[in-house]
Amino acid sequence: MTATRAPVRPKAARVGRGGQRLAAWAFLLPALAYIVLFFGYPLVNNVSMSLREYSVRSFYTGEAPFVGLDNYVAVLGDPLFGTAVLNTAVFTVASIFFQFTIGLALAVFFNDRFPLSGLLRSLLLLPWLLPLVVSGAVWRWMLDQDHGVINAALRAVGLADGPTPWLTDPGWALPAVIIVNIWIGIPFNLVILHGGLRAIPSTLYEAAELDGASAWQRFRHVTWPLLRPVTAVVLMLGLVYTIKVFDVIMVVTGGGPANATQTLTTWAYQLSFDGDFAFGQGAAVGNLLVLVATVFGLLYLRSARASMREEQR
Amino acid sequence: MSSAARTARNLVITGVTASALVLAGCGPSATDSGQAAGEITALDYYADQQGSKAWQQVLDTCAAETGIKVDRQTVPTDQLLPKVLKDASSRTLPDLLFTDNPSLQQIAATGALTPLTDYGISTDGYYPGIVKAGTYQDKVYGLAPGVNGLALIYNKKLLQEKGIEPPQTWEQLKAAATALTADGKYGLAFSALATEEGAWQFLPFFWSNGADLAKLDSPQGVEAMRFVNDLVTSGSASKSVLNWNQNDVADQFVAGNAAMMINGSWNLARLDETAGLDYGVVPIPTPRPGTAPVVALGGEVGAIPATGPDRQQAAAKVLGCILSEPNMVAWDKAHAYVPSKMDVAKKFGQENPAMQPFVSEVETARSRTAELGEKYSTVSQALGAALQSVLAGQQSPEDALRAAQEQAGRP
């Protein structure tokens, strides 16, 4: 949006200006129509739903009495709210931190060409290509307490005596789903960061090497600063992706045991569809989530604008 | 006009046309008049291979008998209700709907269903429990060609090796489960998910001990939950019961990882197909000797949504055919359900000994929604959550059930 400011035009060209403006709007219209239709409409509907008592009956009769902020009050007062917020925060921060560091390490590693590096890199994309439900189901088997391959492996190398209750202990379940999500998220970070690394001119490295910079210094003073814009994009997208993760948790633990892996998304689903059918409350949780994501989105736009201004200077 | 503007104009025209097309695609199709009574749509959740095949056979038979083409749709169990709600709001409900009996009253409460008496479908001869499950505000909206319940299924070989008789009481169940637990194998498997599935598996213990859904935290309820919890804490059942659905439980049993399981009759077809597995079935053990267990009445009921007189009549014909005795028996045989008509069930049990424990349980079985109606789902949700919390070691049975009662009692 920020880059579209029209350049200053000489006076003679003014005649075509009205037409230009019309053209600009016409170009915008399809995108606007798309956003309004497929993004705005559901969002407005969701907000309206969160302000109503929307029950199973409402679906057929269309009647849903307006209750103001009651749904939000109920959701905020629910003992599960704190748990869900904390779980969402831990899940998001831990996932992004490890996805990013491991992804970056792998990207740097694969930046050097060596035999089979291309093949290995494409194999690393596998977690990204698999349907989430498939990976989730496989992880659920692997993490099984009694017959899972992970516990068997841990026992075999002597890292654990007894079986680790990955999915059955409230203390272990959240780390378990975080591990699964890290595994799923690494390829995305790897690909984008690898692309960013490719864009750094090799002459800079050669110059640094001539100046006697060590491998770490080259990373710290060449790679890291030049990779910053890409890093910002990766982290931002990672945040938005991770905060709304639903399928992984749903397949691996279903939010359990005893709500230990309940995040805002799984909780919103549970409120709406599992037994309670409190669609208004589910919508309220969904809106809170949208709000959080929007705040981070705006923060990102601000920082992007600031860095762009810096570059233009 | 500059060329850019011309391009833009063309783009606008394209965009508007595309949007119009999209909108047209979203709306209800207008070609569906009430004339097409020669064809109906049906929705069910028999997504597993055996169940799906058996159900298709029933539909094929009735399509041939009535001359009405049945266009069948199947969704996974947990997506049926969301789909029905979606269809209800867009007025595209199927003409014939087969849903889990505890959710029938909720759907009926929306006003989307029509009473079966409108079509002359009689409830004579059915188990009172299943008629109650299909009744909302004194009108019958759903009837089932078969019902199911839970029983204790055991591995004959493993029990014989240890010289253990199939348990009949809680004491015996506990002793047997302990004795059968060895070498990474567990004595008992069941499902304790925090959902309706977990609640449904817990209800036989809860009800057989005299507890009541209207008061979850009664001493009887607490005692039942403590009994189930002891099975897990003593190690006789894996802690993984927290994550197992009933299919997972059957997997564990088939794999020989559990010597006994609490599971439903619909698994029998699969157990029969497993080579080298010799199993037996007994009613769920009761707290005291000589009493009958009270299990929850399971199974799907057929209902007819309001989709237009012609289509409703056609759907009623097909439903009537499905409920007729030969088709009822064919379906129940293929899917290991108990016929929902009493005299048919009696004969059925005599002819199929493995089904006899299920048949005798149905006589004392209780409809989950009989007492609470559409409020049942809230209560079962709270009960499932309490069960998880106890088995995960988060709360004592007393505290968990007290919290559940508070949650269920909230308006």
Coordinates of N, CA and C in Angstrom, one line a residue, chain A residues 47-203:
Chain A
V47 N -18.8 -11.2 13.9 CA -18.9 -10.2 14.9 C -20.4 -10.1 15.4
S48 N -21.3 -10.2 14.4 CA -22.7 -10.1 14.7 C -23.1 -11.3 15.5
M49 N -22.6 -12.5 15.1 CA -22.9 -13.7 15.8 C -22.4 -13.7 17.3
S50 N -21.3 -13.1 17.5 CA -20.7 -13.0 18.9 C -21.5 -12.1 19.8
L51 N -22.4 -11.3 19.2 CA -23.2 -10.4 20.0 C -24.6 -10.9 20.2
R52 N -24.9 -12.2 19.7 CA -26.2 -12.8 19.8 C -26.1 -14.1 20.5
E53 N -27.3 -14.5 21.0 CA -27.4 -15.8 21.6 C -27.7 -16.8 20.4
Y54 N -26.7 -17.3 19.8 CA -26.9 -18.1 18.6 C -26.9 -19.6 19.0
S55 N -28.0 -20.2 18.9 CA -28.1 -21.6 19.3 C -28.3 -22.5 18.1
V56 N -28.5 -23.8 18.4 CA -28.8 -24.8 17.4 C -30.1 -24.4 16.6
R57 N -31.0 -23.9 17.4 CA -32.3 -23.5 16.8 C -32.1 -22.3 15.8
S58 N -31.2 -21.4 16.1 CA -31.0 -20.2 15.3 C -30.8 -20.6 13.8
F59 N -30.1 -21.7 13.6 CA -29.7 -22.1 12.3 C -31.0 -22.3 11.4
Y60 N -32.0 -22.8 12.0 CA -33.2 -23.1 11.2 C -34.2 -21.9 11.2
T61 N -34.4 -21.4 12.4 CA -35.4 -20.3 12.5 C -34.8 -18.9 12.1
G62 N -33.4 -18.8 12.2 CA -32.8 -17.5 11.9 C -33.0 -16.6 13.1
E63 N -33.6 -17.0 14.1 CA -33.8 -16.1 15.3 C -32.6 -16.2 16.2
A64 N -32.0 -15.1 16.5 CA -30.9 -15.1 17.5 C -30.9 -13.8 18.2
P65 N -31.5 -13.8 19.5 CA -31.7 -12.6 20.2 C -30.3 -11.9 20.5
F66 N -30.4 -10.5 20.3 CA -29.2 -9.7 20.6 C -28.9 -9.7 22.1
V67 N -27.7 -10.0 22.5 CA -27.4 -10.0 23.9 C -26.2 -9.1 24.3
G68 N -25.8 -8.3 23.4 CA -24.7 -7.4 23.7 C -23.4 -8.1 23.9
L69 N -22.7 -7.7 25.0 CA -21.4 -8.3 25.2 C -21.5 -9.5 26.1
D70 N -22.7 -10.1 26.3 CA -22.8 -11.2 27.3 C -21.8 -12.4 26.9
N71 N -21.7 -12.7 25.6 CA -20.9 -13.8 25.2 C -19.4 -13.5 25.6
Y72 N -19.0 -12.3 25.4 CA -17.6 -11.9 25.8 C -17.4 -12.0 27.3
V73 N -18.4 -11.6 28.0 CA -18.3 -11.6 29.5 C -18.2 -13.1 29.9
A74 N -19.0 -14.0 29.3 CA -19.0 -15.4 29.6 C -17.7 -16.0 29.3
V75 N -17.2 -15.7 28.1 CA -15.9 -16.3 27.7 C -14.7 -15.8 28.6
L76 N -14.7 -14.5 28.9 CA -13.6 -14.0 29.7 C -13.7 -14.5 31.1
G77 N -14.9 -14.8 31.6 CA -15.1 -15.3 33.0 C -14.9 -16.8 33.1
D78 N -14.8 -17.5 31.9 CA -14.6 -18.9 32.0 C -13.2 -19.3 32.5
P79 N -13.2 -20.3 33.4 CA -11.9 -20.7 33.9 C -10.9 -21.2 32.8
L80 N -11.5 -21.6 31.7 CA -10.7 -22.1 30.6 C -10.0 -21.0 29.8
F81 N -10.5 -19.8 30.0 CA -10.0 -18.7 29.2 C -8.5 -18.5 29.4
G82 N -8.1 -18.4 30.7 CA -6.7 -18.2 31.1 C -5.9 -19.3 30.6
T83 N -6.3 -20.6 30.7 CA -5.6 -21.7 30.2 C -5.4 -21.6 28.7
A84 N -6.4 -21.3 28.0 CA -6.3 -21.3 26.6 C -5.4 -20.2 26.1
V85 N -5.4 -19.0 26.7 CA -4.6 -17.9 26.4 C -3.1 -18.3 26.6
L86 N -2.9 -18.8 27.8 CA -1.5 -19.2 28.2 C -1.0 -20.3 27.2
N87 N -1.8 -21.3 27.0 CA -1.4 -22.3 26.0 C -1.1 -21.8 24.6
T88 N -2.0 -20.9 24.2 CA -1.8 -20.3 22.9 C -0.4 -19.5 22.8
A89 N -0.2 -18.8 23.9 CA 1.1 -18.0 23.9 C 2.3 -18.9 23.9
V90 N 2.3 -19.9 24.8 CA 3.4 -20.8 24.9 C 3.6 -21.5 23.6
F91 N 2.5 -22.0 23.1 CA 2.6 -22.8 21.8 C 3.2 -21.9 20.7
T92 N 2.7 -20.7 20.6 CA 3.1 -19.8 19.5 C 4.6 -19.5 19.7
V93 N 5.0 -19.0 20.8 CA 6.4 -18.5 21.1 C 7.4 -19.7 20.9
A94 N 7.1 -20.8 21.5 CA 8.0 -21.9 21.5 C 8.1 -22.5 20.0
S95 N 6.9 -22.6 19.4 CA 7.0 -23.1 18.0 C 7.8 -22.2 17.1
I96 N 7.5 -20.9 17.2 CA 8.2 -20.0 16.2 C 9.7 -19.9 16.6
F97 N 10.1 -19.9 17.9 CA 11.5 -19.8 18.2 C 12.2 -21.0 17.6
F98 N 11.8 -22.2 17.8 CA 12.5 -23.4 17.3 C 12.4 -23.5 15.8
Q99 N 11.2 -23.3 15.3 CA 11.1 -23.3 13.8 C 12.1 -22.4 13.2
F100 N 12.2 -21.2 13.7 CA 13.0 -20.2 13.1 C 14.5 -20.5 13.2
T101 N 14.9 -20.9 14.5 CA 16.4 -21.1 14.7 C 16.8 -22.4 13.9
I102 N 16.0 -23.4 13.9 CA 16.4 -24.6 13.2 C 16.3 -24.4 11.7
G103 N 15.3 -23.7 11.3 CA 15.1 -23.4 9.8 C 16.3 -22.5 9.4
L104 N 16.7 -21.5 10.2 CA 17.8 -20.7 9.8 C 19.1 -21.5 9.7
A105 N 19.3 -22.3 10.7 CA 20.6 -23.1 10.7 C 20.6 -24.0 9.5
L106 N 19.5 -24.6 9.2 CA 19.5 -25.5 8.0 C 19.7 -24.7 6.7
A107 N 19.1 -23.5 6.7 CA 19.2 -22.6 5.5 C 20.7 -22.3 5.2
V108 N 21.4 -21.9 6.3 CA 22.8 -21.5 6.2 C 23.6 -22.7 5.8
F109 N 23.2 -23.9 6.4 CA 23.9 -25.1 6.0 C 23.8 -25.5 4.6
F110 N 22.5 -25.3 4.0 CA 22.3 -25.7 2.6 C 22.7 -24.5 1.7
N111 N 23.1 -23.4 2.2 CA 23.6 -22.3 1.3 C 24.9 -22.7 0.7
D112 N 25.7 -23.5 1.4 CA 26.9 -24.1 0.7 C 26.5 -25.3 -0.2
R113 N 27.0 -25.3 -1.4 CA 26.6 -26.4 -2.2 C 27.5 -27.6 -1.9
F114 N 26.9 -28.7 -1.8 CA 27.7 -29.9 -1.6 C 26.9 -31.1 -2.2
P115 N 27.5 -32.2 -2.5 CA 26.8 -33.3 -3.2 C 25.5 -33.6 -2.5
L116 N 24.5 -33.8 -3.3 CA 23.1 -34.2 -2.8 C 22.4 -33.1 -2.0
S117 N 23.0 -31.9 -1.9 CA 22.4 -30.9 -1.1 C 21.0 -30.5 -1.6
G118 N 20.9 -30.5 -3.0 CA 19.5 -30.2 -3.6 C 18.5 -31.3 -3.2
L119 N 18.9 -32.5 -3.3 CA 18.0 -33.6 -3.0 C 17.6 -33.6 -1.5
L120 N 18.6 -33.4 -0.6 CA 18.3 -33.3 0.8 C 17.3 -32.2 1.1
R121 N 17.6 -31.0 0.5 CA 16.8 -29.9 0.8 C 15.3 -30.1 0.3
S122 N 15.2 -30.8 -0.8 CA 13.8 -31.0 -1.3 C 13.1 -32.1 -0.4
L123 N 13.9 -33.0 0.2 CA 13.3 -34.0 1.1 C 12.9 -33.3 2.4
L124 N 13.6 -32.3 2.8 CA 13.2 -31.6 4.0 C 11.9 -30.9 3.8
L125 N 11.4 -30.7 2.6 CA 10.1 -30.0 2.4 C 9.0 -31.0 2.7
L126 N 9.3 -32.2 2.8 CA 8.2 -33.2 3.0 C 7.1 -32.9 4.1
P127 N 7.6 -32.5 5.3 CA 6.6 -32.2 6.3 C 5.6 -31.1 5.8
W128 N 6.0 -30.3 4.9 CA 5.2 -29.2 4.5 C 4.2 -29.7 3.4
L129 N 4.6 -30.7 2.7 CA 3.7 -31.2 1.6 C 2.7 -32.1 2.1
L130 N 2.9 -32.8 3.2 CA 2.0 -33.8 3.7 C 0.7 -33.1 4.3
P131 N -0.4 -33.6 4.0 CA -1.6 -33.1 4.7 C -1.5 -33.1 6.2
L132 N -1.9 -32.1 6.9 CA -1.7 -32.0 8.3 C -2.3 -33.1 9.1
V133 N -3.5 -33.5 8.6 CA -4.2 -34.6 9.3 C -3.4 -35.9 9.2
V134 N -2.7 -36.1 8.1 CA -1.9 -37.3 8.0 C -0.7 -37.2 8.9
S135 N 0.0 -36.1 8.9 CA 1.2 -36.0 9.8 C 0.7 -36.1 11.2
G136 N -0.4 -35.5 11.5 CA -0.9 -35.5 12.9 C -1.2 -36.9 13.4
A137 N -1.8 -37.7 12.5 CA -2.2 -39.1 12.9 C -0.9 -39.9 13.1
V138 N 0.1 -39.7 12.2 CA 1.3 -40.5 12.3 C 2.0 -40.1 13.6
W139 N 2.1 -38.8 13.9 CA 2.7 -38.4 15.2 C 2.0 -38.9 16.4
R140 N 0.7 -39.1 16.3 CA -0.1 -39.6 17.4 C 0.4 -41.0 17.7
W141 N 0.6 -41.8 16.6 CA 1.1 -43.2 16.8 C 2.5 -43.2 17.4
M142 N 3.3 -42.3 16.8 CA 4.7 -42.3 17.2 C 4.8 -41.9 18.7
L143 N 3.9 -41.0 19.2 CA 4.0 -40.5 20.5 C 3.3 -41.4 21.5
D144 N 2.7 -42.5 21.0 CA 1.9 -43.4 21.9 C 2.8 -43.8 23.1
Q145 N 2.2 -43.8 24.2 CA 3.0 -44.1 25.5 C 3.5 -45.5 25.5
D146 N 2.7 -46.5 25.1 CA 3.0 -47.9 25.3 C 3.7 -48.5 24.1
H147 N 3.3 -48.1 22.9 CA 3.8 -48.8 21.7 C 4.4 -47.8 20.7
G148 N 4.6 -46.5 21.1 CA 5.1 -45.5 20.2 C 6.6 -45.7 19.9
V149 N 7.0 -45.4 18.7 CA 8.4 -45.5 18.3 C 9.3 -44.6 19.0
I150 N 8.8 -43.4 19.4 CA 9.6 -42.4 20.1 C 10.1 -42.9 21.4
N151 N 9.1 -43.5 22.2 CA 9.5 -44.0 23.5 C 10.4 -45.2 23.4
A152 N 10.2 -46.0 22.3 CA 11.0 -47.2 22.1 C 12.5 -46.7 21.8
A153 N 12.6 -45.6 20.9 CA 13.9 -45.1 20.6 C 14.6 -44.5 21.8
L154 N 13.8 -43.8 22.6 CA 14.4 -43.2 23.8 C 14.9 -44.2 24.7
R155 N 14.2 -45.3 24.8 CA 14.6 -46.4 25.7 C 15.9 -47.1 25.1
A156 N 15.9 -47.2 23.8 CA 17.0 -47.9 23.1 C 18.3 -47.2 23.3
V157 N 18.3 -45.9 23.3 CA 19.5 -45.1 23.4 C 19.8 -44.8 24.9
G158 N 18.9 -45.2 25.8 CA 19.1 -45.1 27.2 C 18.8 -43.7 27.7
L159 N 18.0 -42.9 27.0 CA 17.6 -41.6 27.4 C 16.5 -41.5 28.4
A160 N 15.7 -42.6 28.5 CA 14.6 -42.7 29.4 C 14.4 -44.1 29.9
D161 N 14.1 -44.2 31.2 CA 13.9 -45.6 31.7 C 12.4 -46.0 31.4
G162 N 11.5 -45.3 32.0 CA 10.1 -45.6 31.8 C 9.5 -45.0 30.5
P163 N 8.3 -45.3 30.2 CA 7.7 -44.7 29.0 C 7.3 -43.2 29.4
T164 N 7.6 -42.3 28.5 CA 7.2 -40.9 28.7 C 5.7 -40.8 28.3
P165 N 4.9 -40.2 29.2 CA 3.4 -40.1 28.9 C 3.2 -38.9 28.0
W166 N 3.7 -38.9 26.8 CA 3.6 -37.7 25.9 C 2.2 -37.1 25.8
L167 N 1.2 -38.0 25.5 CA -0.1 -37.4 25.2 C -1.1 -37.7 26.3
T168 N -0.7 -38.4 27.4 CA -1.6 -38.7 28.4 C -1.4 -37.9 29.7
D169 N -0.3 -37.2 29.8 CA 0.0 -36.4 31.0 C -0.1 -35.0 30.6
P170 N -0.9 -34.2 31.5 CA -1.2 -32.8 31.2 C 0.1 -32.0 31.1
G171 N 1.2 -32.4 31.8 CA 2.4 -31.7 31.7 C 3.2 -31.9 30.4
W172 N 3.0 -33.1 29.8 CA 3.8 -33.4 28.6 C 3.1 -33.1 27.3
A173 N 1.8 -33.0 27.4 CA 1.0 -32.9 26.1 C 1.3 -31.7 25.3
L174 N 1.4 -30.5 26.0 CA 1.7 -29.3 25.3 C 3.1 -29.3 24.6
P175 N 4.2 -29.7 25.4 CA 5.5 -29.9 24.7 C 5.3 -30.8 23.5
A176 N 4.6 -31.9 23.6 CA 4.4 -32.9 22.5 C 3.9 -32.2 21.3
V177 N 2.7 -31.5 21.4 CA 2.2 -30.9 20.2 C 3.1 -29.8 19.7
I178 N 3.8 -29.1 20.6 CA 4.8 -28.1 20.1 C 5.8 -28.7 19.2
I179 N 6.3 -29.9 19.7 CA 7.3 -30.6 18.9 C 6.8 -30.9 17.5
V180 N 5.6 -31.4 17.4 CA 5.0 -31.8 16.2 C 4.9 -30.5 15.3
N181 N 4.4 -29.4 15.9 CA 4.3 -28.2 15.1 C 5.6 -27.6 14.6
I182 N 6.6 -27.8 15.4 CA 8.0 -27.3 15.0 C 8.4 -28.1 13.8
W183 N 8.2 -29.4 13.8 CA 8.6 -30.3 12.7 C 7.8 -29.9 11.5
I184 N 6.6 -29.5 11.6 CA 5.8 -29.1 10.4 C 6.3 -27.7 9.9
G185 N 6.7 -26.9 10.8 CA 7.0 -25.5 10.4 C 8.4 -25.3 9.9
I186 N 9.3 -26.2 10.2 CA 10.7 -26.0 9.7 C 10.9 -25.7 8.2
P187 N 10.2 -26.5 7.4 CA 10.4 -26.4 5.9 C 10.1 -25.0 5.4
F188 N 9.0 -24.4 6.0 CA 8.6 -23.1 5.5 C 9.7 -22.1 5.8
N189 N 10.2 -22.1 7.1 CA 11.3 -21.2 7.5 C 12.5 -21.4 6.6
L190 N 12.8 -22.7 6.4 CA 14.0 -23.1 5.6 C 13.9 -22.5 4.2
V191 N 12.8 -22.7 3.6 CA 12.6 -22.2 2.2 C 12.8 -20.7 2.0
I192 N 12.0 -20.0 2.8 CA 12.0 -18.5 2.7 C 13.4 -18.0 3.1
L193 N 14.0 -18.5 4.2 CA 15.3 -18.0 4.6 C 16.4 -18.4 3.6
H194 N 16.2 -19.5 3.0 CA 17.2 -20.0 2.0 C 17.1 -19.0 0.8
G195 N 15.9 -18.7 0.4 CA 15.7 -17.7 -0.7 C 16.4 -16.4 -0.3
G196 N 16.2 -16.0 0.9 CA 16.8 -14.7 1.3 C 18.3 -14.8 1.3
L197 N 18.9 -15.9 1.7 CA 20.3 -16.0 1.7 C 20.9 -16.0 0.2
R198 N 20.2 -16.6 -0.7 CA 20.6 -16.6 -2.1 C 20.7 -15.2 -2.6
A199 N 19.8 -14.3 -2.1 CA 19.8 -12.9 -2.6 C 20.9 -12.1 -2.1
I200 N 21.7 -12.5 -1.1 CA 22.8 -11.8 -0.6 C 24.0 -12.0 -1.6
P201 N 24.5 -10.9 -2.1 CA 25.6 -11.0 -3.1 C 26.8 -11.7 -2.5
S202 N 27.4 -12.6 -3.3 CA 28.5 -13.4 -2.7 C 29.8 -12.5 -2.6
T203 N 29.8 -11.4 -3.3 CA 30.9 -10.5 -3.2 C 31.1 -10.0 -1.8

